[in-house]
Amino acid sequence: MPPLVSILITAYNAEPWLADTLASATGQTWPNTEVILVDDGSTDATLAVARHFEGPSVRVLHQENRGACAARNAALSEAQGDFIQYLDADDLLAPDKIEVQMRRLAEEPAGAVASCAWSRFYDDLATATFKPETNWKDFEPAARWLVHSWSVHEMLPPLAWLTPRAVVAAAGPWDEALQLNQDGEYFARVLTHASKAVFCPEARVYYRSGLAGSISRRKGEAALRSLFRSYARCDEHLLRVDDSAAARHAVACLWQTFLFAAYPSLPDLTRRAEARVAALGGGSRKAEVSRPFRPVRDLLGWKPALRLHRLWYRLRYPSHV
């Protein structure tokens, strides 16, 4: 019997998309999988949709609403697999995603994790296009993926990874107190405990964006303070295993990402983040502003450019503020 892969799905009010997501999980060509879905206190028909898929290899659990990280930890505690595949209730796996990655991992050293090609889509899957990024390659040791990706501001969504259970166990549980960058902090731990990160170009996943209420859209003070805590932990995770100049530059770039999100609303944390960037030797990230404000950014700095950009945005789109 080939190794068992546990596909862990968390769902909250996902009724419109869940059937497609479950079909993509149960339709995997890898011959030995289990699906564990945790409904996190949905108030729509999510649980009923999930129950329709229950069977010998699909388990559905229900808990009071405690958040996505708590639901992932609950699913993980029930998983029996040798490998772990995380999957949000609105995202999709290509049918051979797991098989391609499992066959590659069989050729790699113990503790290797696998990533794959991913595409962002909104309402229509037909609009999904795969645009290769510079982190679509192998990294050894795996922590170098963090060094590279943080430096160039690239990402991979959680469903792109396939992770051995031993690495998941070493990394520890999801941090249930975080509101933003939950997956970034978690996979920073995964990658600093993995031996190698291998990229499988033939494996594909589809990452849905643009949903109202998405965690990544939270911008309030509590969410930004949580983002600060997550970056502080990412800083610690990477520098624990790699204190090179390249790693310190990558962490500085990560802190610059926080600066651009938090300025000027949180001056206390902005000052602390700026001090950390300086202590690390500086980063190379530039604040993202519309074209008319780029000369201001380049001549006067990112702070006046962001202030002008946000003032312009509030005036032009008052209903979005």
mmCIF file of C-alpha atoms in Angstrom, residues 122-261:
data_model
loop_
_atom_site.group_PDB
_atom_site.id
_atom_site.type_symbol
_atom_site.label_atom_id
_atom_site.label_comp_id
_atom_site.label_asym_id
_atom_site.label_seq_id
_atom_site.Cartn_x
_atom_site.Cartn_y
_atom_site.Cartn_z
ATOM 1 C CA TYR A 122 -11.610 34.865 -8.953
ATOM 2 C CA ASP A 123 -15.093 33.732 -9.997
ATOM 3 C CA ASP A 124 -14.266 31.766 -13.135
ATOM 4 C CA LEU A 125 -11.667 28.980 -13.108
ATOM 5 C CA ALA A 126 -11.296 29.410 -16.872
ATOM 6 C CA THR A 127 -9.560 32.736 -16.219
ATOM 7 C CA ALA A 128 -6.753 31.072 -14.243
ATOM 8 C CA THR A 129 -3.333 31.479 -15.819
ATOM 9 C CA PHE A 130 -0.040 30.136 -14.508
ATOM 10 C CA LYS A 131 2.649 32.806 -14.334
ATOM 11 C CA PRO A 132 5.989 31.337 -13.210
ATOM 12 C CA GLU A 133 7.729 33.120 -10.356
ATOM 13 C CA THR A 134 11.372 33.008 -9.377
ATOM 14 C CA ASN A 135 10.692 30.735 -6.383
ATOM 15 C CA TRP A 136 9.349 27.998 -8.680
ATOM 16 C CA LYS A 137 12.470 25.868 -8.245
ATOM 17 C CA ASP A 138 14.235 23.593 -5.772
ATOM 18 C CA PHE A 139 15.883 24.937 -2.615
ATOM 19 C CA GLU A 140 18.334 23.089 -0.397
ATOM 20 C CA PRO A 141 18.201 23.558 2.502
ATOM 21 C CA ALA A 142 14.500 24.346 2.465
ATOM 22 C CA ALA A 143 14.918 27.528 4.506
ATOM 23 C CA ARG A 144 16.525 29.117 1.453
ATOM 24 C CA TRP A 145 13.029 29.253 -0.021
ATOM 25 C CA LEU A 146 12.193 31.790 2.707
ATOM 26 C CA VAL A 147 15.358 33.790 2.073
ATOM 27 C CA HIS A 148 14.596 34.024 -1.631
ATOM 28 C CA SER A 149 10.836 34.585 -1.437
ATOM 29 C CA TRP A 150 10.898 37.232 1.275
ATOM 30 C CA SER A 151 13.618 39.130 -0.579
ATOM 31 C CA VAL A 152 11.618 39.336 -3.810
ATOM 32 C CA HIS A 153 8.146 39.457 -2.201
ATOM 33 C CA GLU A 154 6.822 36.181 -3.618
ATOM 34 C CA MET A 155 4.557 33.613 -1.999
ATOM 35 C CA LEU A 156 2.995 30.190 -2.328
ATOM 36 C CA PRO A 157 -0.510 29.474 -1.022
ATOM 37 C CA PRO A 158 -0.758 26.663 1.569
ATOM 38 C CA LEU A 159 -2.393 24.197 -0.821
ATOM 39 C CA ALA A 160 0.703 24.244 -3.064
ATOM 40 C CA TRP A 161 2.729 22.372 -0.420
ATOM 41 C CA LEU A 162 2.811 18.668 0.390
ATOM 42 C CA THR A 163 4.565 17.940 3.668
ATOM 43 C CA PRO A 164 5.760 14.758 5.407
ATOM 44 C CA ARG A 165 4.038 14.139 8.723
ATOM 45 C CA ALA A 166 7.397 14.110 10.542
ATOM 46 C CA VAL A 167 8.129 17.673 9.380
ATOM 47 C CA VAL A 168 4.633 18.798 10.363
ATOM 48 C CA ALA A 169 5.136 17.311 13.819
ATOM 49 C CA ALA A 170 8.503 19.053 14.224
ATOM 50 C CA ALA A 171 7.036 22.398 13.130
ATOM 51 C CA GLY A 172 4.249 22.286 15.717
ATOM 52 C CA PRO A 173 0.599 23.367 15.530
ATOM 53 C CA TRP A 174 -0.914 26.375 13.792
ATOM 54 C CA ASP A 175 -0.891 29.501 15.973
ATOM 55 C CA GLU A 176 -4.545 30.044 16.829
ATOM 56 C CA ALA A 177 -3.938 33.575 18.147
ATOM 57 C CA LEU A 178 -2.848 35.032 14.807
ATOM 58 C CA GLN A 179 -5.265 36.924 12.550
ATOM 59 C CA LEU A 180 -2.988 37.690 9.584
ATOM 60 C CA ASN A 181 -0.125 35.810 7.920
ATOM 61 C CA GLN A 182 -1.166 32.602 9.683
ATOM 62 C CA ASP A 183 0.081 30.455 6.828
ATOM 63 C CA GLY A 184 3.256 32.504 6.379
ATOM 64 C CA GLU A 185 4.247 31.986 10.015
ATOM 65 C CA TYR A 186 3.299 28.297 9.937
ATOM 66 C CA PHE A 187 5.210 27.449 6.771
ATOM 67 C CA ALA A 188 8.214 29.428 8.001
ATOM 68 C CA ARG A 189 8.376 26.808 10.749
ATOM 69 C CA VAL A 190 7.793 23.983 8.285
ATOM 70 C CA LEU A 191 10.559 25.120 5.957
ATOM 71 C CA THR A 192 13.065 25.648 8.753
ATOM 72 C CA HIS A 193 12.456 22.036 9.838
ATOM 73 C CA ALA A 194 12.501 20.533 6.327
ATOM 74 C CA SER A 195 15.637 19.239 4.632
ATOM 75 C CA LYS A 196 14.816 20.405 1.113
ATOM 76 C CA ALA A 197 12.027 22.100 -0.850
ATOM 77 C CA VAL A 198 11.426 20.568 -4.276
ATOM 78 C CA PHE A 199 9.306 22.165 -6.987
ATOM 79 C CA CYS A 200 7.018 20.033 -9.156
ATOM 80 C CA PRO A 201 6.038 22.025 -12.271
ATOM 81 C CA GLU A 202 3.577 19.395 -13.505
ATOM 82 C CA ALA A 203 1.516 19.591 -10.298
ATOM 83 C CA ARG A 204 -1.027 22.414 -10.204
ATOM 84 C CA VAL A 205 -3.390 24.120 -7.775
ATOM 85 C CA TYR A 206 -5.925 26.929 -8.036
ATOM 86 C CA TYR A 207 -6.088 29.658 -5.388
ATOM 87 C CA ARG A 208 -9.347 31.604 -5.160
ATOM 88 C CA SER A 209 -9.079 35.332 -4.405
ATOM 89 C CA GLY A 210 -11.376 38.296 -4.023
ATOM 90 C CA LEU A 211 -13.855 36.864 -1.529
ATOM 91 C CA ALA A 212 -15.529 39.236 0.928
ATOM 92 C CA GLY A 213 -14.461 38.491 4.486
ATOM 93 C CA SER A 214 -11.156 36.915 3.448
ATOM 94 C CA ILE A 215 -8.569 36.836 6.231
ATOM 95 C CA SER A 216 -6.019 38.539 3.983
ATOM 96 C CA ARG A 217 -8.331 41.557 3.629
ATOM 97 C CA ARG A 218 -8.307 42.415 7.335
ATOM 98 C CA LYS A 219 -6.690 45.801 7.848
ATOM 99 C CA GLY A 220 -7.860 46.940 11.307
ATOM 100 C CA GLU A 221 -5.565 47.693 14.223
ATOM 101 C CA ALA A 222 -5.974 44.289 15.856
ATOM 102 C CA ALA A 223 -5.167 42.526 12.592
ATOM 103 C CA LEU A 224 -2.067 44.664 11.984
ATOM 104 C CA ARG A 225 -0.814 44.077 15.529
ATOM 105 C CA SER A 226 -1.272 40.371 14.913
ATOM 106 C CA LEU A 227 0.659 40.762 11.652
ATOM 107 C CA PHE A 228 3.523 42.345 13.619
ATOM 108 C CA ARG A 229 3.599 39.331 15.948
ATOM 109 C CA SER A 230 3.618 36.914 13.024
ATOM 110 C CA TYR A 231 6.550 38.718 11.375
ATOM 111 C CA ALA A 232 8.441 38.763 14.665
ATOM 112 C CA ARG A 233 8.078 34.994 14.796
ATOM 113 C CA CYS A 234 9.087 34.589 11.142
ATOM 114 C CA ASP A 235 12.175 36.693 11.931
ATOM 115 C CA GLU A 236 13.032 34.340 14.795
ATOM 116 C CA HIS A 237 12.313 31.143 12.854
ATOM 117 C CA LEU A 238 14.601 31.940 9.931
ATOM 118 C CA LEU A 239 17.507 33.496 11.821
ATOM 119 C CA ARG A 240 17.527 30.526 14.189
ATOM 120 C CA VAL A 241 18.738 28.326 11.322
ATOM 121 C CA ASP A 242 20.374 30.888 9.006
ATOM 122 C CA ASP A 243 21.973 34.101 10.263
ATOM 123 C CA SER A 244 23.697 34.908 6.965
ATOM 124 C CA ALA A 245 23.681 38.352 5.367
ATOM 125 C CA ALA A 246 21.189 37.109 2.766
ATOM 126 C CA ALA A 247 18.822 35.824 5.455
ATOM 127 C CA ARG A 248 19.035 39.080 7.421
ATOM 128 C CA HIS A 249 18.269 41.044 4.251
ATOM 129 C CA ALA A 250 15.259 38.801 3.603
ATOM 130 C CA VAL A 251 13.918 39.396 7.111
ATOM 131 C CA ALA A 252 14.449 43.146 6.684
ATOM 132 C CA CYS A 253 12.374 42.997 3.490
ATOM 133 C CA LEU A 254 9.648 41.182 5.403
ATOM 134 C CA TRP A 255 9.587 43.946 8.008
ATOM 135 C CA GLN A 256 9.368 46.533 5.245
ATOM 136 C CA THR A 257 6.207 44.786 4.053
ATOM 137 C CA PHE A 258 4.775 45.397 7.525
ATOM 138 C CA LEU A 259 5.860 49.035 7.461
ATOM 139 C CA PHE A 260 4.042 49.687 4.206
ATOM 140 C CA ALA A 261 0.862 48.075 5.586
#
